[in-house]
XYZ file of C-alpha atoms in Angstrom:
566
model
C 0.000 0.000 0.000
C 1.399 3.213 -1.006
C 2.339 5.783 1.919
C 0.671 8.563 1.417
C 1.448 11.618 3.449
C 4.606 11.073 4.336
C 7.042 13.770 5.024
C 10.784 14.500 4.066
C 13.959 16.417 5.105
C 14.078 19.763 2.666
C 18.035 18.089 2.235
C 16.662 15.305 0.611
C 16.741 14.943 -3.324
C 13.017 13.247 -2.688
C 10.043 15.191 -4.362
C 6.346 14.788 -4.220
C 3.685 15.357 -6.847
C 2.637 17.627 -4.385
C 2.963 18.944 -0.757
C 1.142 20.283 2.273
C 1.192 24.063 1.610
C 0.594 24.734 5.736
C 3.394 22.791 6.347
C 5.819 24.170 3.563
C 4.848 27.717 5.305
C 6.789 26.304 8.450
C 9.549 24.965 6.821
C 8.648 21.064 6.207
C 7.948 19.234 3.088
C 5.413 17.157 3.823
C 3.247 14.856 1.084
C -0.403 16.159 0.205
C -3.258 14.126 0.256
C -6.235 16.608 -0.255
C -6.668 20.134 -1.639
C -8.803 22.160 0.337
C -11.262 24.704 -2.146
C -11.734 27.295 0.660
C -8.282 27.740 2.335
C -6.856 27.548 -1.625
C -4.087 25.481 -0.104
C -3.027 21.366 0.115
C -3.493 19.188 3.016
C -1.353 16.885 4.255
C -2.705 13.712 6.206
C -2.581 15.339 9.470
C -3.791 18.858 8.748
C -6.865 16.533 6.855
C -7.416 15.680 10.101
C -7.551 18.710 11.702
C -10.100 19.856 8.971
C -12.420 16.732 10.262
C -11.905 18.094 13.468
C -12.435 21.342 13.856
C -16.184 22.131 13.266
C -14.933 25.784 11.843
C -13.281 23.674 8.960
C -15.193 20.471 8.859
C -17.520 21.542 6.453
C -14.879 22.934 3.980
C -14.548 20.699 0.439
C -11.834 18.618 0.424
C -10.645 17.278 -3.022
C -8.647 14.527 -3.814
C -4.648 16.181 -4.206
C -4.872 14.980 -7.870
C -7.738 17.890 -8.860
C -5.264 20.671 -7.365
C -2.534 21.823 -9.976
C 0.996 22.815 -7.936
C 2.630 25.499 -9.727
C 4.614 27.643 -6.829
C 2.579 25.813 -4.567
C -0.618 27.777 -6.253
C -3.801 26.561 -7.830
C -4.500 27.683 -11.068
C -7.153 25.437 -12.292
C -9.179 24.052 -9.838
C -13.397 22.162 -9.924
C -15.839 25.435 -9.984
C -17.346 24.878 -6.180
C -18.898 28.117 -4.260
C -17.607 28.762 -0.758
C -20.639 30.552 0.267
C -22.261 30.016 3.459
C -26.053 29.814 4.190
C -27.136 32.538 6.363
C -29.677 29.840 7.772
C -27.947 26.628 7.962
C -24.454 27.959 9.439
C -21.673 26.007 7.744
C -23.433 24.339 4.944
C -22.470 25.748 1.352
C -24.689 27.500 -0.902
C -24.412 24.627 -3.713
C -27.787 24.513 -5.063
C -30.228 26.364 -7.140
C -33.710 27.134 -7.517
C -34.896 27.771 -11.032
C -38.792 28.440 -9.700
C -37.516 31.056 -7.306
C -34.545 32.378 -8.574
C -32.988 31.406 -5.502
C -29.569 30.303 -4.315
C -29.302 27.902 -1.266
C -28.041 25.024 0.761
C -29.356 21.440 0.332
C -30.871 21.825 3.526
C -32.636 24.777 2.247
C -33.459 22.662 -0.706
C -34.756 19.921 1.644
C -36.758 21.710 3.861
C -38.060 24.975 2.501
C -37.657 23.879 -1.500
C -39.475 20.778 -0.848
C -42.256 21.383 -2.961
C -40.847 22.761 -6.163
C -40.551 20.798 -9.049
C -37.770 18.589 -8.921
C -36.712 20.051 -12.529
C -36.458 23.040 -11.013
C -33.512 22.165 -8.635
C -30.425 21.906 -9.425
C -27.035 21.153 -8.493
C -24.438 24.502 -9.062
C -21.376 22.833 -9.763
C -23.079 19.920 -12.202
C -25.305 22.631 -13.576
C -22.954 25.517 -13.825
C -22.224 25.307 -17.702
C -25.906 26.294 -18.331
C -26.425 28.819 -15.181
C -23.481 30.867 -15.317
C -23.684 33.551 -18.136
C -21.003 36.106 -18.469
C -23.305 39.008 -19.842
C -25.112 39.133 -16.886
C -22.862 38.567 -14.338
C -21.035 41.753 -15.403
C -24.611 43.844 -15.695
C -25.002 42.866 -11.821
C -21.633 43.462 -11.082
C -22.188 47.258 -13.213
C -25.664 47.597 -10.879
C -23.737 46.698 -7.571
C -21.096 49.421 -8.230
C -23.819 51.925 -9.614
C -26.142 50.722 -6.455
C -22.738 51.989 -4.590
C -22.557 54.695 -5.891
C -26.170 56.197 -5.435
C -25.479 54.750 -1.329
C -22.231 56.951 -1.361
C -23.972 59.691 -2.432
C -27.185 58.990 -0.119
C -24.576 58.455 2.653
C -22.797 61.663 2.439
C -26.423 63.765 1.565
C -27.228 62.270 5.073
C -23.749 62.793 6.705
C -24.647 66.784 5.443
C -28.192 66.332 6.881
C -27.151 64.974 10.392
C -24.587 68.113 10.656
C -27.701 70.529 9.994
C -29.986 68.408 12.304
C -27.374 68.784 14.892
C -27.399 72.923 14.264
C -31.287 72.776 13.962
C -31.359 70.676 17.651
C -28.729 73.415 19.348
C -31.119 75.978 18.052
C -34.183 74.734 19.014
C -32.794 74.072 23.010
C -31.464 77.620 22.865
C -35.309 78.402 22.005
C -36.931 76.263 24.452
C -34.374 77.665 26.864
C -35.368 81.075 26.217
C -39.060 80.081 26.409
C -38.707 78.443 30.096
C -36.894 81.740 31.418
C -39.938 83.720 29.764
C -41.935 81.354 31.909
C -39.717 81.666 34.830
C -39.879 85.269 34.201
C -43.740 85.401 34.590
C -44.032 83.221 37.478
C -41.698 85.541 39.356
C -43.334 88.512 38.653
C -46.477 86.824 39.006
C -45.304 85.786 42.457
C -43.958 89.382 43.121
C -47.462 90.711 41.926
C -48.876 88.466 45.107
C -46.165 89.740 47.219
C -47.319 92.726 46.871
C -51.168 92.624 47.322
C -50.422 90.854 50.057
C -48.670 93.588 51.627
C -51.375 96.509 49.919
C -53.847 93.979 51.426
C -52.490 94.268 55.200
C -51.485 98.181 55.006
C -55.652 98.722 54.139
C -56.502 96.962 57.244
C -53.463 97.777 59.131
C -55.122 101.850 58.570
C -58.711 100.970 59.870
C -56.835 98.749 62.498
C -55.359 102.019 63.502
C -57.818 104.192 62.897
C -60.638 102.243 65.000
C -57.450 102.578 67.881
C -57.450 106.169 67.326
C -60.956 106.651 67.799
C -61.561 104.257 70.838
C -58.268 106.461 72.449
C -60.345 109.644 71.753
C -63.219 108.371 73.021
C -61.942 106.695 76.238
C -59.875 110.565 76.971
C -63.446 112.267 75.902
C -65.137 110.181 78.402
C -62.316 110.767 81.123
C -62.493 114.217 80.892
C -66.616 113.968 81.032
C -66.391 112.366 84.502
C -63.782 114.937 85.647
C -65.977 117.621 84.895
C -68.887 115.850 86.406
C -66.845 115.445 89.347
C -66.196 119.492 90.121
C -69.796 120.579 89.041
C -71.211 119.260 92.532
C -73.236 122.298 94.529
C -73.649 123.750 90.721
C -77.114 121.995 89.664
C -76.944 124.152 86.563
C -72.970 123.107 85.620
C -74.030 119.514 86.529
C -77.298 119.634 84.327
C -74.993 120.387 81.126
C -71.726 118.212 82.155
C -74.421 115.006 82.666
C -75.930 115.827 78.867
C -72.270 116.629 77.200
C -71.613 112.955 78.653
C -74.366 111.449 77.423
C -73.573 112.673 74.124
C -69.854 111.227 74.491
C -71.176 108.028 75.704
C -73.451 107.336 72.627
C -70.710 107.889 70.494
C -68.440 105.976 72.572
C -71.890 102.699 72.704
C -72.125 103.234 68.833
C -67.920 102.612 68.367
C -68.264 99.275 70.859
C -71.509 98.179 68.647
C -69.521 98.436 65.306
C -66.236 96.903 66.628
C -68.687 94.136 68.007
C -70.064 93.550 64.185
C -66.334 93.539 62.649
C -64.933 90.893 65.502
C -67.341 89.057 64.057
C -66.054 89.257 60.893
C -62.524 88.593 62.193
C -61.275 90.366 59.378
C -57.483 88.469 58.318
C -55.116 88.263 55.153
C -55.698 84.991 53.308
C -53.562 83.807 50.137
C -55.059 81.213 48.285
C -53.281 79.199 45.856
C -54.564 79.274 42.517
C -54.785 75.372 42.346
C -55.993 74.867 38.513
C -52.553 76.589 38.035
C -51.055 74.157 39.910
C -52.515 71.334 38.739
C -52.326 72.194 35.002
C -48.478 72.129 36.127
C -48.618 69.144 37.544
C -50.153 67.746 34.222
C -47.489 69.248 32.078
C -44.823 67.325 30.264
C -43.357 69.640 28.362
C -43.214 73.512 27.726
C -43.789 72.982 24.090
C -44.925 71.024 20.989
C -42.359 69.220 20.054
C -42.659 67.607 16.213
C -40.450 67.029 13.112
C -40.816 69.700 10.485
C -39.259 69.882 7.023
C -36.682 72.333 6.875
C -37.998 75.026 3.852
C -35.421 75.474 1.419
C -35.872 78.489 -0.296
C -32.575 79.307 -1.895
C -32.458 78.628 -6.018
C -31.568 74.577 -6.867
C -28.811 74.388 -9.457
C -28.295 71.833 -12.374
C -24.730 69.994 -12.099
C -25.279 67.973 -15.178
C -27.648 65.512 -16.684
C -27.902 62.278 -18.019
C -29.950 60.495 -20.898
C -32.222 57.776 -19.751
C -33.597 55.303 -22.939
C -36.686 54.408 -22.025
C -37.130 52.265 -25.315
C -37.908 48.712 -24.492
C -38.193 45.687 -27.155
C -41.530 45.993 -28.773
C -41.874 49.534 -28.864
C -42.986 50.285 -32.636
C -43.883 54.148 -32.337
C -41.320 56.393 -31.412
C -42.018 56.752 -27.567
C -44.382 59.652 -26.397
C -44.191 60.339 -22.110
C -47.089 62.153 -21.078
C -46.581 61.526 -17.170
C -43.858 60.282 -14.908
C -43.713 59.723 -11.238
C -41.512 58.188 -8.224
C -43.071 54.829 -6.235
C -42.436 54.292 -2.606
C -38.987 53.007 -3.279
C -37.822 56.074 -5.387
C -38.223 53.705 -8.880
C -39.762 55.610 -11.832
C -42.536 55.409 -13.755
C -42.987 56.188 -16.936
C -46.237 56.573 -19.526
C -45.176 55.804 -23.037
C -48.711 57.285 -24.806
C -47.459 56.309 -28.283
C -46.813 52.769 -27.740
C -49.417 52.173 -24.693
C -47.078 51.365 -22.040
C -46.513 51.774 -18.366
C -42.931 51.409 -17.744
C -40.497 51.076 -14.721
C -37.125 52.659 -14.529
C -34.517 51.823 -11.906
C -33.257 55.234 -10.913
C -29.999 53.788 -9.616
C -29.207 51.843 -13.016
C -30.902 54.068 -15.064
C -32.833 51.393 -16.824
C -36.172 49.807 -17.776
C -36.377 46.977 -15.626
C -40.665 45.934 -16.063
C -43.059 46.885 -18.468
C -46.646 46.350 -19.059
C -49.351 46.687 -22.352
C -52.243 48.794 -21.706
C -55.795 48.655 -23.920
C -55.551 52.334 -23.909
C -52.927 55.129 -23.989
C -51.818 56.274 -21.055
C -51.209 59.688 -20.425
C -51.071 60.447 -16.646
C -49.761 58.610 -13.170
C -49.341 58.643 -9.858
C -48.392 56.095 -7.072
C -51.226 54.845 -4.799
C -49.166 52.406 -2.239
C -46.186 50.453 -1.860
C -47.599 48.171 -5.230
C -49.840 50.054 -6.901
C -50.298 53.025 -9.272
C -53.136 54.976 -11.020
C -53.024 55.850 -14.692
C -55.629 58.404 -16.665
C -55.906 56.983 -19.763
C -57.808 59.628 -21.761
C -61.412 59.341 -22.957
C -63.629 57.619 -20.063
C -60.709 55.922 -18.379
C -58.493 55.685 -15.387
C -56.717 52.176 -14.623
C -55.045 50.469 -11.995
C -51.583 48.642 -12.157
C -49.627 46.619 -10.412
C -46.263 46.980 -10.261
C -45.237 44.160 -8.063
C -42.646 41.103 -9.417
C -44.973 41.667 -12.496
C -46.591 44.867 -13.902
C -50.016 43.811 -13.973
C -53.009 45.817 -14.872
C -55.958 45.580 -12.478
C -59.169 47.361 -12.408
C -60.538 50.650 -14.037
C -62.781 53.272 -13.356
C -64.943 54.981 -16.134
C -65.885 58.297 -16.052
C -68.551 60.786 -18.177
C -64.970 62.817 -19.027
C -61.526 63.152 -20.556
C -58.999 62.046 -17.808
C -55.322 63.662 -18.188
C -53.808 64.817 -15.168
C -53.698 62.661 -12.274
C -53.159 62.588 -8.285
C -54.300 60.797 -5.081
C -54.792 62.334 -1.244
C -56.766 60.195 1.492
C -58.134 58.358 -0.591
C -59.426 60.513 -3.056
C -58.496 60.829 -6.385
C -58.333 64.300 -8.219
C -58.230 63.929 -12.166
C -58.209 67.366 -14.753
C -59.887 67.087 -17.772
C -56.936 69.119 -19.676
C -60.672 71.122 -20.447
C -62.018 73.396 -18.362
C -62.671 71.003 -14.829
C -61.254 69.084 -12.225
C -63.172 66.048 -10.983
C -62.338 64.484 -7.233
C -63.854 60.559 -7.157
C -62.945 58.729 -4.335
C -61.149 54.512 -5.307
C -64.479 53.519 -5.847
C -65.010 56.036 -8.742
C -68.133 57.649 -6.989
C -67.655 61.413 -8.271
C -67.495 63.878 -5.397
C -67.314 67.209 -6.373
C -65.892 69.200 -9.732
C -64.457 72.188 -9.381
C -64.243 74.580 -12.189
C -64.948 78.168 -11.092
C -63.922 80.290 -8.711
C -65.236 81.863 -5.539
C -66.893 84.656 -7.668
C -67.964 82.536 -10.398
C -65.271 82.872 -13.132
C -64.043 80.012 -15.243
C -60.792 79.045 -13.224
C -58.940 76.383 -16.634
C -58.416 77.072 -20.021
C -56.579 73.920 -20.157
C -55.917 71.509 -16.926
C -53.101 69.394 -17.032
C -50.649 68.363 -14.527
C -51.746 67.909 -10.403
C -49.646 67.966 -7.284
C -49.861 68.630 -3.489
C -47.716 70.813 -1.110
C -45.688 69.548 1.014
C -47.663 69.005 4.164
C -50.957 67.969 1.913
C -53.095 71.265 2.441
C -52.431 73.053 -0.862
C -53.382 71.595 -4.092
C -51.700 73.527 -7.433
C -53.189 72.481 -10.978
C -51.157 73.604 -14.115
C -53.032 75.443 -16.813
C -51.328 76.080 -19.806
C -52.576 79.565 -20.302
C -53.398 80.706 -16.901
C -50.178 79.221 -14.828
C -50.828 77.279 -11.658
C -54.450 77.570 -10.202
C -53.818 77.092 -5.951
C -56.640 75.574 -4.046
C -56.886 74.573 -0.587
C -57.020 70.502 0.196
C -60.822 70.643 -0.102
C -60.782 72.207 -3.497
C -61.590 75.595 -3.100
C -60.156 78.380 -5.108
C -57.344 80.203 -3.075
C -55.171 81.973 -5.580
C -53.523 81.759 -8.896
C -49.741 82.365 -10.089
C -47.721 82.602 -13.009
C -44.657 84.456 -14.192
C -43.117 86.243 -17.846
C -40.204 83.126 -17.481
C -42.986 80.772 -17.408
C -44.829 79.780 -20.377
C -46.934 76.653 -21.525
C -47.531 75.534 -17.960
C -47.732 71.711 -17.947
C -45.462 69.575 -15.240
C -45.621 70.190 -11.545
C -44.238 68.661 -8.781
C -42.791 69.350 -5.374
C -39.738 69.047 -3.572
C -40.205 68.305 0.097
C -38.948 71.383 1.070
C -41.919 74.484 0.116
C -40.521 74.604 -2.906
C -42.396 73.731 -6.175
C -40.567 72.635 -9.920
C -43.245 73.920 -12.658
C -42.364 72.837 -16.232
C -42.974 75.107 -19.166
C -43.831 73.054 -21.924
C -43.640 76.283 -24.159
C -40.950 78.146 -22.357
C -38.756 75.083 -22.830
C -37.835 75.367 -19.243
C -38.376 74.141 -14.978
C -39.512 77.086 -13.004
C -38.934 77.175 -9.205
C -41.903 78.608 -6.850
C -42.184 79.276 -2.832
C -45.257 77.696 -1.912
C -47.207 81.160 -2.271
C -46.254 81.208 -5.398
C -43.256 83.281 -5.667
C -40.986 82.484 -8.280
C -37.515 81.705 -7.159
C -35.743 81.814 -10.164
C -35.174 79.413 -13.831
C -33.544 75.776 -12.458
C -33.640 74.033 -15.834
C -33.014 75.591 -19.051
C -33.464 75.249 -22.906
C -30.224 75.395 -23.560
C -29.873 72.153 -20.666
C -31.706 70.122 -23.176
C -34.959 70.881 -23.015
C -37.540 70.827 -25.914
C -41.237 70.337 -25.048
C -41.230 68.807 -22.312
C -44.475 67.065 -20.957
C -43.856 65.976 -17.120
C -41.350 66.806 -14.210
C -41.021 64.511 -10.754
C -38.388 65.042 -7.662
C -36.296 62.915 -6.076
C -36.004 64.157 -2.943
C -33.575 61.813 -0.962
C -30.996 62.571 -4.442
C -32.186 65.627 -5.722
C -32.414 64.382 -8.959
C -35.243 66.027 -10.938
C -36.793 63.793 -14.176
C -37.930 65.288 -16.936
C -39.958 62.977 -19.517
C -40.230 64.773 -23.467
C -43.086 64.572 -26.396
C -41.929 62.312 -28.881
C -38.868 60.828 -27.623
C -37.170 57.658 -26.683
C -35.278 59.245 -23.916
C -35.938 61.290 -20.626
C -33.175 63.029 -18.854
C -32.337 63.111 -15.063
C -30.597 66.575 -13.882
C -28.751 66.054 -10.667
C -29.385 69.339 -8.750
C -27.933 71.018 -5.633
């Protein structure tokens, strides 16, 4: 029986086909026996063992020496086996493949929680890896993983830039709560000075009729003295006596009548009482805090800047028309979607990738969208129409609502749904498609649209703003009624709206060949996007906030272009 893994003196003129490469590392030559795929290194007999041991290493794949190629004590062509671990079963490698799910996994994965896919389905990675492994896409992932890095570098330093302003922002608003409990301090201290001193104006009144009713009982008790005096020397002087008894009669009435009213105010027992105001107190008791205390979105109000661009093709296979993007909007997850009227599509873009990644047909053209949920969008879709979709694994349409209308622009606020005409009207239905009100004049009567188009809310969901292409943007509260409307000379053609988190509001002049920035109130800020930045009719305008990347979708054109903005 040959000897295998025996070892050698480096002296010796001996060689092996190949050799422990642990063992070479401290100065041995000993004879290999495996080759171990996930330490990339041969075994010897003994450290074989210690993989078998070790429950760190048991589980690593140990090959017979012969599949390893020694050149410098390197593999360079070696079985394809992954080294990946399951995240579930701890140890076991991630060998196998599910073709129903997509999905990588263990065998125990396979066995427990694969167990009813069909056994077609399953496969074995390193049997099967001719057929699963393609090149092409391997290389698109690896492109989306470093674009997907990217976009997280950039998220990661927008928030790095937000957490140094929410810092400043939390400073300031101690330093105002601060200054808002010495105003408090302040009034309770002069309130409790104000007390003080009634208190004390309080005891000086009674301290003077305290006195005064002294005084006169003094007065009286020397008037009386001096009526007995005199009574005393007019003996033997009937007359003197006669008019010394009535003098003291006199004194002593007014001396009875002083007793009788002191007798009527002990009685009263007349003292200083301070009682504490105790619905103050207990309101006090009750309170948590000396303020409201909420997160607000920080206004920007300073003028967004274009730092470039980039072309997005939003051409998919099929497409037979030249594509035509009425309406665009962001889902839950910051993914775009896209109308393509021309070739009666709703398409998804991956904003990181910049790609179409799901499509569906439509049996009408759609013109308008917005997102409803986490899965689910809204399109208008012209005469009579407005349809649901899907935009799960699978962009699905689902049910539709028909209307006595046209239905262009397109938006969605507690449940409601508010659709223009691009006519004269705006209609609000709520998901059932029960119509609730239309609004088409204002608060005196006049026609309010010459031609609605494009719908968005404010920022905190209690301003609605309607594009009109003649009139500008027609404001109304979150009810519908009229409030104001706004335009401006660098504004023309008024069609896309949209907002940006922050009271500001992008409106797109479809005419002007241009993006217009607004306050809330409707005060322009200034031009953001320019002709001369690419623009040529362009239909619809959305925001993504987290980036700041505004897209801009065209008439008759295969591509829509995302301006990065600061």
């Amino acid at each position: 029986m040959e000897n295998k893994g025996r070892s050698i003196d480096k002296s010796s003129e001996e060689t092996f086909d190949f050799i422990c490469t642990r063992c070479d590392g401290n100065g041995k030559i000993v004879e290999a026996v495996r080759y171990c795929i996930e330490c990339s290194g041969y075994c010897c007999q003994s450290c074989t063992d210690i993989h078998k041991t070790f429950p760190t290493l048991k589980d690593h794949n140990l090959l017979d020496a012969s599949q390893g190629n020694q050149a410098s004590n390197q593999p360079t062509s070696l079985p394809e086996f992954p080294t990946e671990r399951c995240y579930l079963h701890k140890g076991k490698v991630v060998d196998m493949y599910c073709e129903k799910h997509d999905e990588v996994c263990c065998y125990t994965c396979i066995a427990t929680l694969h167990k009813s896919c069909p056994e077609k389905s399953v496969m074995s990675i390193p049997d099967m890896i001719n057929a699963l492994f393609k090149l092409r896409d391997c290389k698109q992932i690896q492109s989306r993983v470093r674009d997907m890095m990217i976009s997280m570098e950039t998220l990661g330093k927008s928030k790095d830039d937000k957490l140094e302003a929410l810092k400043d922002v939390k400073n300031k608003e101690i330093e105002k709560a601060l200054k808002f409990q010495k105003a408090l301090e302040s009034i309770i201290r002069n309130a409790g000075e104000a007390t003080r001193n009634e208190i004390e104006s309080k005891y000086k009144e009674l301290e003077k009729e305290i006195l005064q009713e002294k005084q006169d009982a003094d007065g009286n008790k020397a008037s009386l003295k001096e009526s007995d005096d005199k009574l005393k020397k007019s003996e033997g002087n009937r007359a003197q006596r006669f008019v010394c008894t009535k003098i003291a009669e006199k004194k002593m009435n007014e001396a009875d009548r002083q007793i009788s009213k002191q007798k009527v105010r002990s009685n009263d027992d007349r003292q200083l009482a301070f009682t504490p105001n105790q619905s103050l107190l207990n309101y006090l008791n009750g309170l948590q805090h000396i303020g409201m205390i909420g997160v607000n979105t920080k206004k920007k109000t300073d003028l967004y800047k274009s730092k470039g661009s980039k072309n997005i093709n939003m051409k998919v296979k099929g497409d037979s028309e030249t594509c035509h993007s009425w309406g665009c909007c962001l889902t839950f997850d910051n993914q775009l979607v896209v109308t393509d009227w021309s070739n009666n599509k709703l398409k998804l873009i991956d904003t990181n990738t910049m790609k179409v990644t799901n499509y569906c047909k439509l049996d009408s053209q759609p013109l308008c969208v917005c997102c409803i949920n986490d899965h689910e969008v809204v399109v208008s879709c012209g005469y009579n129409k407005i349809q649901f979709v899907s935009y799960g694994n699978k962009m699905t349409p689902t049910r539709q609502i028909k209307t006595s209308h046209y239905c262009f622009g397109i938006t969605t606020k507690d449940d409601k749904l508010y659709v223009t005409d691009s006519d004269s009207s705006l209609y609000i239905y709520d998901m059932s498609g029960n119509l609730l009100n239309t609004v088409s004049q204002d608060n005196d009567g006049n026609k309010l649209f010459s031609i609605s188009r494009h719908i968005t809310f404010s920022e905190n969901r209690d301003k609605m703003y309607v594009c009109d292409t003649y009139n500008g943007v027609v404001c109304f509260d979150d009810v519908g009624k009229y409030q104001s409307t706004f335009t401006d000379n660098d504004l023309s053609g008024a069609d896309g709206i949209c907002v940006d988190g922050r009271g500001n509001i992008f409106v797109l002049g479809n005419i002007s060949h241009n993006v217009v920035q607004f306050d809330e109130d409707g005060e322009k800020i200034g031009v953001v996007i320019k002709q001369q930045d690419g623009l040529q009719y362009p239909q619809s305008v959305c925001f993504h906030q987290e980036l700041n990347r505004l897209f801009v979708t065209f008439n008759t054109s295969d591509v829509l272009k995302m301006f990065e903005l600061y």
